[in-house]
Amino acid sequence: MPKEPQYTFTPPRSARFAIENREAMAELQGGTNLSTYCAEYSLNEFLEQATNFHFLLYLMTNHLVQFSEAEMHKLCFAVSTQNREMAIEWARETLDWQQLVALSHEQGHAAASATTWSCKHCTFENNEQRPDCAMCGLPANA
């Protein structure tokens, strides 16, 4: 037993990765959450980014981009041995990772621009940014 414990996972920064199975609490993994989480770290800090249990579990179970067992084994080995060079190499060379980051970035931008507003007259939820209601035609600010 070591006198000084060595932890595998690092404490989160300001942007934390959402915990799985919390959709009912409006904590969604992927999309905006993944994009924000990735923006907190540079490529040199990918090891710190990857040493998050919930992040690793998301990579293994997400439905957008399926990682191979070999890809995940290499990343988990880099995390467990705290091998920064191997983690950076994984992030740089794994096309599935690059694709997932690009997709989450696009989803994050789409979610930010897809704001809705409720009409004061008919209570219809408008998805478009327009001056009048798509259902009743009355002005949005009247």
XYZ file of N, CA and C in Angstrom:
426
model
N 0.854 -1.184 0.000
C 0.000 0.000 0.000
C 0.893 1.239 0.000
N 0.755 2.106 -0.991
C 1.586 3.311 -1.026
C 1.182 4.292 0.071
N 2.167 5.042 0.558
C 1.882 6.050 1.581
C 1.129 7.227 0.987
N 1.475 7.574 -0.227
C 0.789 8.653 -0.937
C -0.092 8.032 -2.009
N -1.406 8.162 -1.896
C -2.270 7.551 -2.909
C -2.066 8.202 -4.277
N -2.141 7.390 -5.309
C -2.055 7.886 -6.675
C -3.405 7.650 -7.330
N -4.042 8.717 -7.730
C -5.358 8.626 -8.321
C -5.250 8.506 -9.834
N -6.119 7.707 -10.425
C -6.141 7.555 -11.876
C -6.849 8.733 -12.516
N -7.937 9.186 -11.907
C -8.745 10.248 -12.491
C -8.448 11.577 -11.814
N -8.356 12.631 -12.623
C -8.039 13.961 -12.105
C -9.317 14.712 -11.759
N -9.247 15.666 -10.828
C -10.428 16.469 -10.513
C -10.812 17.335 -11.712
N -12.114 17.547 -11.925
C -12.551 18.316 -13.097
C -12.227 19.797 -12.981
N -12.139 20.427 -14.142
C -11.952 21.876 -14.202
C -13.315 22.540 -14.108
N -13.395 23.773 -14.575
C -14.666 24.497 -14.483
C -15.752 23.830 -15.324
N -15.408 23.353 -16.514
C -16.384 22.645 -17.343
C -16.259 21.160 -17.034
N -17.294 20.604 -16.433
C -17.221 19.187 -16.102
C -18.010 18.392 -17.134
N -17.616 17.158 -17.321
C -18.318 16.304 -18.267
C -19.530 15.710 -17.566
N -20.668 15.755 -18.219
C -21.925 15.306 -17.610
C -21.865 13.822 -17.250
N -22.547 13.489 -16.175
C -22.624 12.105 -15.718
C -23.706 11.397 -16.517
N -23.462 10.135 -16.845
C -24.397 9.361 -17.648
C -25.719 9.123 -16.919
N -26.761 8.864 -17.698
C -28.106 8.536 -17.210
C -28.748 9.654 -16.389
N -28.510 10.888 -16.767
C -29.124 12.010 -16.057
C -29.914 12.906 -17.007
N -30.475 12.313 -18.046
C -31.243 13.091 -19.013
C -32.446 13.765 -18.358
N -33.071 13.087 -17.389
C -34.230 13.654 -16.706
C -33.866 14.905 -15.915
N -32.592 15.049 -15.568
C -32.120 16.220 -14.834
C -31.510 17.248 -15.779
N -31.736 17.067 -17.076
C -31.235 17.961 -18.133
C -29.716 17.990 -18.201
N -29.066 16.904 -17.811
C -27.617 16.767 -17.961
C -27.372 15.795 -19.097
N -27.096 16.333 -20.268
C -26.893 15.510 -21.450
C -25.416 15.388 -21.771
N -25.005 14.196 -22.129
C -23.634 13.987 -22.587
C -23.607 14.242 -24.085
N -22.437 14.536 -24.608
C -22.321 14.771 -26.046
C -22.771 16.170 -26.413
N -22.761 16.470 -27.703
C -23.207 17.766 -28.191
C -22.517 18.927 -27.516
N -23.304 19.821 -26.948
C -22.778 21.019 -26.305
C -21.870 20.676 -25.129
N -22.262 19.668 -24.334
C -21.449 19.293 -23.176
C -20.069 18.814 -23.599
N -20.007 17.951 -24.595
C -18.715 17.448 -25.076
C -17.900 18.565 -25.704
N -18.553 19.427 -26.466
C -17.860 20.545 -27.111
C -17.259 21.495 -26.073
N -18.022 21.833 -25.043
C -17.542 22.713 -23.974
C -16.408 22.058 -23.200
N -16.564 20.776 -22.911
C -15.534 20.038 -22.172
C -14.227 19.997 -22.962
N -14.323 19.729 -24.254
C -13.116 19.658 -25.097
C -12.443 21.020 -25.228
N -13.228 22.091 -25.224
C -12.664 23.438 -25.366
C -11.822 23.835 -24.157
N -12.042 23.180 -23.018
C -11.284 23.480 -21.799
C -9.833 23.015 -21.869
N -9.544 22.099 -22.784
C -8.231 21.460 -22.811
C -7.551 21.658 -24.160
N -6.237 21.840 -24.119
C -5.442 21.878 -25.348
C -5.028 20.443 -25.687
N -4.432 20.260 -26.849
C -3.959 18.927 -27.232
C -2.916 18.418 -26.238
N -2.061 19.317 -25.742
C -1.053 18.925 -24.745
C -1.682 18.459 -23.439
N -2.918 18.864 -23.174
C -3.614 18.494 -21.942
C -4.619 17.369 -22.165
N -4.509 16.666 -23.291
C -5.481 15.609 -23.590
C -5.477 14.513 -22.529
N -4.335 14.236 -21.930
C -4.287 13.217 -20.878
C -5.193 13.611 -19.713
N -5.131 14.871 -19.299
C -6.011 15.347 -18.218
C -7.475 15.276 -18.647
N -7.742 15.596 -19.889
C -9.108 15.530 -20.411
C -9.623 14.092 -20.380
N -8.785 13.159 -20.766
C -9.203 11.760 -20.860
C -9.257 11.060 -19.511
N -8.642 11.624 -18.484
C -8.675 10.975 -17.170
C -9.919 11.396 -16.404
N -11.051 11.188 -17.030
C -12.363 11.444 -16.442
C -13.206 10.204 -16.731
N -13.643 9.528 -15.686
C -14.377 8.278 -15.850
C -15.596 8.444 -16.753
N -16.370 9.491 -16.545
C -17.607 9.685 -17.306
C -17.315 9.977 -18.776
N -16.225 10.695 -19.032
C -15.794 10.967 -20.401
C -15.407 9.664 -21.101
N -14.602 8.836 -20.439
C -14.192 7.559 -21.033
C -15.391 6.649 -21.282
N -16.300 6.592 -20.331
C -17.491 5.761 -20.500
C -18.335 6.262 -21.667
N -18.434 7.579 -21.817
C -19.171 8.135 -22.955
C -18.519 7.723 -24.272
N -17.187 7.793 -24.340
C -16.500 7.396 -25.572
C -16.801 5.940 -25.917
N -16.890 5.093 -24.913
C -17.142 3.668 -25.156
C -18.586 3.377 -25.539
N -19.527 4.222 -25.105
C -20.946 3.885 -25.279
C -21.724 4.841 -26.169
N -21.104 5.892 -26.689
C -21.862 6.852 -27.497
C -22.330 6.196 -28.791
N -23.399 6.744 -29.361
C -23.981 6.177 -30.574
C -23.629 6.973 -31.820
N -22.936 8.073 -31.664
C -22.548 8.875 -32.831
C -21.370 8.262 -33.568
N -20.302 7.995 -32.841
C -19.078 7.443 -33.426
C -18.654 6.246 -32.582
N -18.589 5.096 -33.212
C -18.205 3.872 -32.508
C -16.686 3.706 -32.546
N -16.074 3.665 -31.387
C -14.637 3.429 -31.292
C -14.384 1.927 -31.243
N -13.309 1.499 -31.885
C -12.964 0.077 -31.852
C -12.416 -0.279 -30.471
N -12.419 -1.562 -30.191
C -11.883 -2.021 -28.908
C -10.393 -1.688 -28.807
N -9.680 -1.794 -29.924
C -8.244 -1.481 -29.932
C -8.004 0.000 -29.647
N -8.834 0.870 -30.224
C -8.694 2.314 -29.978
C -8.913 2.632 -28.503
N -9.967 2.060 -27.928
C -10.271 2.334 -26.524
C -9.222 1.709 -25.598
N -8.723 0.543 -25.962
C -7.680 -0.091 -25.147
C -6.434 0.791 -25.104
N -6.056 1.340 -26.243
C -4.866 2.199 -26.300
C -5.060 3.452 -25.444
N -6.249 4.075 -25.531
C -6.512 5.273 -24.732
C -6.545 4.940 -23.243
N -7.220 3.873 -22.875
C -7.292 3.494 -21.458
C -5.916 3.127 -20.905
N -5.079 2.516 -21.729
C -3.713 2.206 -21.296
C -2.931 3.497 -21.062
N -3.092 4.471 -21.958
C -2.414 5.764 -21.793
C -2.866 6.449 -20.506
N -4.163 6.362 -20.201
C -4.694 6.979 -18.978
C -4.176 6.248 -17.742
N -4.232 4.932 -17.758
C -3.834 4.172 -16.564
C -2.339 4.277 -16.277
N -1.530 4.469 -17.311
C -0.087 4.616 -17.107
C 0.344 6.081 -17.080
N -0.628 6.992 -17.252
C -0.369 8.435 -17.292
C 0.695 8.772 -18.338
N 0.570 8.159 -19.515
C 1.506 8.350 -20.615
C 0.995 9.476 -21.515
N 1.501 10.679 -21.286
C 1.043 11.870 -22.011
C 1.268 11.744 -23.520
N 2.437 11.277 -23.920
C 2.752 11.175 -25.350
C 1.797 10.220 -26.055
N 1.483 9.098 -25.411
C 0.568 8.129 -26.006
C -0.841 8.711 -26.118
N -1.268 9.462 -25.111
C -2.595 10.078 -25.148
C -2.680 11.124 -26.257
N -1.645 11.942 -26.389
C -1.623 12.961 -27.447
C -1.612 12.293 -28.816
N -0.822 11.246 -28.951
C -0.769 10.499 -30.216
C -2.146 9.924 -30.551
N -2.842 9.390 -29.539
C -4.180 8.845 -29.744
C -5.123 9.929 -30.253
N -5.109 11.084 -29.615
C -5.998 12.181 -30.019
C -5.655 12.691 -31.412
N -4.389 12.711 -31.731
C -3.940 13.241 -33.017
C -4.222 12.265 -34.160
N -4.110 10.964 -33.897
C -4.164 9.973 -34.974
C -5.475 9.205 -35.081
N -6.343 9.288 -34.089
C -7.591 8.534 -34.134
C -8.644 9.342 -34.883
N -8.978 8.880 -36.075
C -9.940 9.601 -36.918
C -11.329 9.631 -36.293
N -11.706 8.554 -35.598
C -13.018 8.535 -34.941
C -13.119 9.634 -33.884
N -12.041 9.894 -33.156
C -12.030 10.963 -32.154
C -12.214 12.319 -32.825
N -11.479 12.546 -33.893
C -11.580 13.816 -34.612
C -12.985 14.012 -35.170
N -13.585 12.929 -35.650
C -14.949 13.001 -36.172
C -15.940 13.309 -35.048
N -15.778 12.680 -33.897
C -16.679 12.929 -32.768
C -16.582 14.372 -32.291
N -15.376 14.910 -32.217
C -15.192 16.303 -31.803
C -15.870 17.243 -32.798
N -15.696 16.979 -34.090
C -16.319 17.823 -35.117
C -17.842 17.754 -35.033
N -18.390 16.556 -34.847
C -19.843 16.407 -34.732
C -20.383 17.111 -33.491
N -19.707 16.969 -32.369
C -20.179 17.615 -31.138
C -20.091 19.127 -31.253
N -19.062 19.608 -31.924
C -18.924 21.049 -32.133
C -20.095 21.572 -32.970
N -20.448 20.850 -34.020
C -21.581 21.246 -34.864
C -22.892 21.161 -34.097
N -23.079 20.112 -33.304
C -24.288 19.974 -32.499
C -24.386 21.093 -31.474
N -23.253 21.463 -30.900
C -23.231 22.552 -29.923
C -23.658 23.863 -30.536
N -23.167 24.150 -31.751
C -23.564 25.379 -32.437
C -25.026 25.333 -32.859
N -25.495 24.170 -33.297
C -26.892 24.038 -33.712
C -27.824 24.215 -32.521
N -27.455 23.661 -31.374
C -28.289 23.792 -30.177
C -28.336 25.234 -29.696
N -27.221 25.933 -29.815
C -27.180 27.328 -29.374
C -28.035 28.220 -30.265
N -28.098 27.895 -31.556
C -28.861 28.735 -32.474
C -30.326 28.324 -32.562
N -30.693 27.187 -31.989
C -32.061 26.697 -32.083
C -32.883 27.126 -30.871
N -32.899 28.408 -30.579
C -33.685 28.895 -29.453
C -35.149 29.005 -29.858
N -36.021 28.762 -28.911
C -37.457 28.868 -29.172
C -38.029 30.006 -28.347
N -39.167 30.509 -28.796
C -39.879 31.514 -28.028
C -41.365 31.199 -28.086
N -42.045 31.476 -26.996
C -43.467 31.183 -26.873
C -44.280 32.431 -27.204
N -45.259 32.273 -28.080
C -46.131 33.387 -28.464
C -47.002 33.786 -27.274
N -47.086 35.078 -26.995
C -47.888 35.582 -25.877
C -49.385 35.446 -26.134
N -49.753 35.307 -27.403
C -51.169 35.277 -27.769
C -51.721 33.856 -27.835
N -51.023 32.961 -28.530
C -51.547 31.603 -28.718
C -50.700 30.532 -28.035
N -49.621 30.903 -27.413
C -48.672 30.047 -26.689
C -47.934 29.039 -27.577
N -47.963 29.233 -28.876
C -47.239 28.349 -29.789
C -45.736 28.524 -29.580
N -45.000 27.409 -29.575
C -43.542 27.445 -29.442
C -42.930 27.628 -30.824
N -42.414 28.820 -31.084
C -41.795 29.131 -32.369
C -40.327 28.745 -32.334
N -39.878 28.033 -33.368
C -38.478 27.619 -33.461
C -37.645 28.614 -34.241
N -38.265 29.397 -35.053
C -37.544 30.325 -35.922
C -37.407 31.691 -35.263
N -36.350 32.392 -35.641
C -36.183 33.776 -35.212
C -36.903 34.644 -36.236
N -38.103 35.055 -35.893
C -38.906 35.878 -36.791
C -39.685 36.892 -35.967
N -40.148 37.981 -36.583
C -40.836 39.034 -35.827
C -42.277 38.699 -35.457
N -42.861 37.664 -36.102
C -44.246 37.308 -35.808
C -44.367 35.810 -35.555
N -45.502 35.406 -34.983
C -45.742 34.009 -34.655
C -46.049 33.218 -35.928
N -45.470 32.044 -36.055
C -45.707 31.198 -37.222
C -47.113 30.616 -37.218
N -47.767 30.544 -36.064
C -49.097 29.950 -35.970
C -50.202 30.990 -36.149
N -50.184 32.067 -35.352
C -51.286 33.037 -35.390
C -50.946 34.295 -36.181
N -49.684 34.522 -36.467
C -49.282 35.672 -37.269
C -49.192 36.983 -36.505
N -49.494 36.983 -35.215
C -49.416 38.213 -34.429
C -47.955 38.516 -34.087
N -47.632 39.791 -33.876
C -46.239 40.162 -33.601
C -45.725 39.560 -32.288
N -44.447 39.250 -32.284
C -43.824 38.616 -31.122
C -43.737 39.558 -29.931
N -43.536 40.842 -30.172
C -43.331 41.783 -29.064
C -44.555 42.625 -28.743
N -45.723 42.224 -29.199
C -46.942 43.015 -28.924
C -47.744 42.423 -27.799
